[in-house]
Short mmCIF file of C-alpha atoms in Angstrom, two decimals:
data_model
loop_
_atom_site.label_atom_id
_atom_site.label_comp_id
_atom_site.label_asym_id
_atom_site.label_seq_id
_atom_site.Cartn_x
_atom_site.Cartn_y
_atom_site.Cartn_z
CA UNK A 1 -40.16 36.77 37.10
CA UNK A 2 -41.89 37.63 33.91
CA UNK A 3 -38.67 40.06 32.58
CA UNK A 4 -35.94 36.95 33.71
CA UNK A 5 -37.88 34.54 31.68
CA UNK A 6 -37.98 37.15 28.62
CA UNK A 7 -33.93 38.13 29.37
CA UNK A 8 -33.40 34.60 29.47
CA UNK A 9 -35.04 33.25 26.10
CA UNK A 10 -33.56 36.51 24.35
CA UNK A 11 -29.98 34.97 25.41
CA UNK A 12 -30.88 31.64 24.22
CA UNK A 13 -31.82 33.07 20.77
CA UNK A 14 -28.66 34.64 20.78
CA UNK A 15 -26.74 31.49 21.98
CA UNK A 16 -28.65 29.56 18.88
CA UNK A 17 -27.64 32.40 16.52
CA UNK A 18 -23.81 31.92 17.22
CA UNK A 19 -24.18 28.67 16.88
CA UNK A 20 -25.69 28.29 13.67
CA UNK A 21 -22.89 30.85 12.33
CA UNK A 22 -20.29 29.63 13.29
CA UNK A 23 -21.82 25.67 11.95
CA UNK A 24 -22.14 27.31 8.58
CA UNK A 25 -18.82 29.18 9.20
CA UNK A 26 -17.46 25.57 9.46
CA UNK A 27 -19.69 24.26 6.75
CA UNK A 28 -18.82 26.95 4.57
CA UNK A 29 -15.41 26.74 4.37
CA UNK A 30 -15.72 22.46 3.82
CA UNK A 31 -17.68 23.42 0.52
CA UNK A 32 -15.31 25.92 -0.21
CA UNK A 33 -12.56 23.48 -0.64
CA UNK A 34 -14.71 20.80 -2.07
CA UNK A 35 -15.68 23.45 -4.96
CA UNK A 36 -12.07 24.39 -5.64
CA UNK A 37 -10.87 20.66 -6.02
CA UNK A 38 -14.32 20.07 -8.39
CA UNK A 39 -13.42 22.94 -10.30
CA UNK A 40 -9.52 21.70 -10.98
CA UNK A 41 -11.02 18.16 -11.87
CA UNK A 42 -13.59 19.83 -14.43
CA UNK A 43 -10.65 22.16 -16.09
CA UNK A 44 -8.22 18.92 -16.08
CA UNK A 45 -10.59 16.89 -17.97
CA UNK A 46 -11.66 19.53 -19.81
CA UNK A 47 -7.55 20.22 -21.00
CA UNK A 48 -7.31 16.83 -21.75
CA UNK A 49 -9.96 16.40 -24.17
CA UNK A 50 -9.62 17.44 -27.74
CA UNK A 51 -10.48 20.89 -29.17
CA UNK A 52 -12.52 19.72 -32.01
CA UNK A 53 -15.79 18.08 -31.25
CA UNK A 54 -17.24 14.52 -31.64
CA UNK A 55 -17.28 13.31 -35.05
CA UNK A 56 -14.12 15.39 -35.90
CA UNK A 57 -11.87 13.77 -33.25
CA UNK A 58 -10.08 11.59 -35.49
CA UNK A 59 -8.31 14.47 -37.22
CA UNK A 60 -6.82 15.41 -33.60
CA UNK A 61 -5.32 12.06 -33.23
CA UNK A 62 -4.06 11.99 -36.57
CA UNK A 63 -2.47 15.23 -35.76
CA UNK A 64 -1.16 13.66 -32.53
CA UNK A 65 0.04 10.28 -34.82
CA UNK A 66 1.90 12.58 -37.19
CA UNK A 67 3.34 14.70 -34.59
CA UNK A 68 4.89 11.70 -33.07
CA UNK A 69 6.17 10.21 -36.42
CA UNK A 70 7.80 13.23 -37.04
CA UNK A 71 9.72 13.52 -33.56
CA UNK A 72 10.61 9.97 -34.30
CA UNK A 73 12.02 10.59 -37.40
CA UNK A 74 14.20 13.27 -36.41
CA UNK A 75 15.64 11.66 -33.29
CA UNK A 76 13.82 13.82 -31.09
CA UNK A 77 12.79 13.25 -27.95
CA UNK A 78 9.11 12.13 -27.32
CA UNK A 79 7.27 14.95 -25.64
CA UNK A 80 4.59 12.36 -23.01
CA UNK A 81 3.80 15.30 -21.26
CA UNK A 82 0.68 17.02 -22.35
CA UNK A 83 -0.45 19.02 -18.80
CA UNK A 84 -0.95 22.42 -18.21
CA UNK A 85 1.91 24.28 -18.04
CA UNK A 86 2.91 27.52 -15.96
CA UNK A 87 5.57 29.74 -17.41
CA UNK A 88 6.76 32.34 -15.22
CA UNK A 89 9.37 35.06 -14.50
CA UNK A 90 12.26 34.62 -12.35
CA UNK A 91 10.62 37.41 -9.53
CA UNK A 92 7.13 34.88 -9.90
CA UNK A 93 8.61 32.07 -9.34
CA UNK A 94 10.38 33.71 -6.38
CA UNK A 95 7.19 34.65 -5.32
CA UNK A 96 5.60 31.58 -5.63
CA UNK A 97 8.02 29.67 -3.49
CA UNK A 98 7.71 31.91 -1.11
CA UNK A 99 3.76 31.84 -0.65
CA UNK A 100 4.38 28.13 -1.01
CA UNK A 101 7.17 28.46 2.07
CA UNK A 102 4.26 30.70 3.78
CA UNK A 103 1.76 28.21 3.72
CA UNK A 104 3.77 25.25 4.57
CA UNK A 105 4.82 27.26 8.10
CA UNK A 106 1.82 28.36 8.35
CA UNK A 107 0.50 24.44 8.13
CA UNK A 108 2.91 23.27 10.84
CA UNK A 109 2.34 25.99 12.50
CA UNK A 110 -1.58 25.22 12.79
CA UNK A 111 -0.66 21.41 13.54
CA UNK A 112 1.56 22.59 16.26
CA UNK A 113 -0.63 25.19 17.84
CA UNK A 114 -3.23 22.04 17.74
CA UNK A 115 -1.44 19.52 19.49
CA UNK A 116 -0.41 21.92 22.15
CA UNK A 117 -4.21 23.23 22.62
CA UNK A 118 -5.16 19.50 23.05
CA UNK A 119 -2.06 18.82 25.51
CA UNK A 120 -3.71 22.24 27.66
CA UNK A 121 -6.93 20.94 27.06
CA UNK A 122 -5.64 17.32 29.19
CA UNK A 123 -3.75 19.16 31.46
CA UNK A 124 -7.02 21.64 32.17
CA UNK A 125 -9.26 18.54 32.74
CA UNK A 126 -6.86 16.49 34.94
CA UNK A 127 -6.63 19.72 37.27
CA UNK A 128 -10.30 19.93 37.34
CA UNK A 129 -10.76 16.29 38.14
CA UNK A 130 -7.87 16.50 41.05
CA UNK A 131 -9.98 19.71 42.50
CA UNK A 132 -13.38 17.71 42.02
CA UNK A 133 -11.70 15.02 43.68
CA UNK A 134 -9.79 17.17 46.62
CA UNK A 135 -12.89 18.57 47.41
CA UNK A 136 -14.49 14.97 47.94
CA UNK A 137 -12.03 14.18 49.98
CA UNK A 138 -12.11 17.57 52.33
CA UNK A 139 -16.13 16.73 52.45
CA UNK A 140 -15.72 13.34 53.57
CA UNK A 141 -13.31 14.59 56.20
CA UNK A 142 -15.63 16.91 57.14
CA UNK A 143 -18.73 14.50 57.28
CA UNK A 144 -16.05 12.10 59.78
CA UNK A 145 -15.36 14.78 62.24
CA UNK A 146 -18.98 15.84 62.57
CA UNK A 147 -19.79 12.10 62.78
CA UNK A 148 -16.72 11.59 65.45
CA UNK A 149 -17.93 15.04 67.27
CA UNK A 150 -21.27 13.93 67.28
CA UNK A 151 -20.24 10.27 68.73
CA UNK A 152 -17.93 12.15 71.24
CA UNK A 153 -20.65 14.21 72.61
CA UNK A 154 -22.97 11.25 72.94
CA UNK A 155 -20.85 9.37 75.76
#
């Protein structure tokens, strides 16, 4: 009795161990994305502010001010887009569509694959319920002919 108690509590450690993993599996990969979209907000603001600190601001936007004069003067056109920009070769931008292709399938793919797991999942659980409820039914039949048996045998 003693060595099933101890086989059984070293399964239920185990059972706890998996888990815990795979929570912080879950868990982990949550704070992974969290970190990646805090560290894009940090470098955006970061890009957006000017390169020359506090009290020497002002020279920035009169750099920006004479820029614009300048563009304005010539007939140029206004440049309102001051973003980071990715310059790339025609094979990397080939590539880049691709992976972006790649994940997109992959994405629909996922959703699909989901929806269908959830339609087996209802389809799994009605069948169980029809069997639960099948075998109700054969144990009431059961329980009636033993009753009617029973009453038969009495008279």
């Amino acid at each position: 009795m003693s060595m099933y108690l101890l086989i059984a509590n070293i399964l239920l450690i185990n059972l706890l161990i998996a888990v815990f993993n795979n929570i912080f599996n879950e868990v982990n990969a949550v704070s992974h994305q969290v970190w990646m979209f805090s560290r894009f907000t940090v470098v955006m603001e970061y890009q957006q502010k000017p390169v020359l600190p506090a009290p020497f601001i002002a020279f920035c936007h009169f750099y920006s001010l004479l820029k614009y004069c300048i563009r304005k003067a010539k007939g140029l056109e206004i440049q309102r887009d001051n973003g980071l920009k990715l310059f790339l070769e025609k094979d990397d931008l080939e590539r880049l569509y691709d992976f972006e292709e790649e994940c997109v399938e992959g994405f629909f793919h996922e959703q699909e694959h989901i929806l269908n797991q959830s339609t087996d999942e209802r389809i799994k659980s009605t069948t169980e319920r029809v069997e639960n409820m099948s075998q109700k039914i054969e144990d009431i039949n059961q329980k009636e002919n033993l009753q009617t048996a029973a009453v038969q045998v009495k008279h």
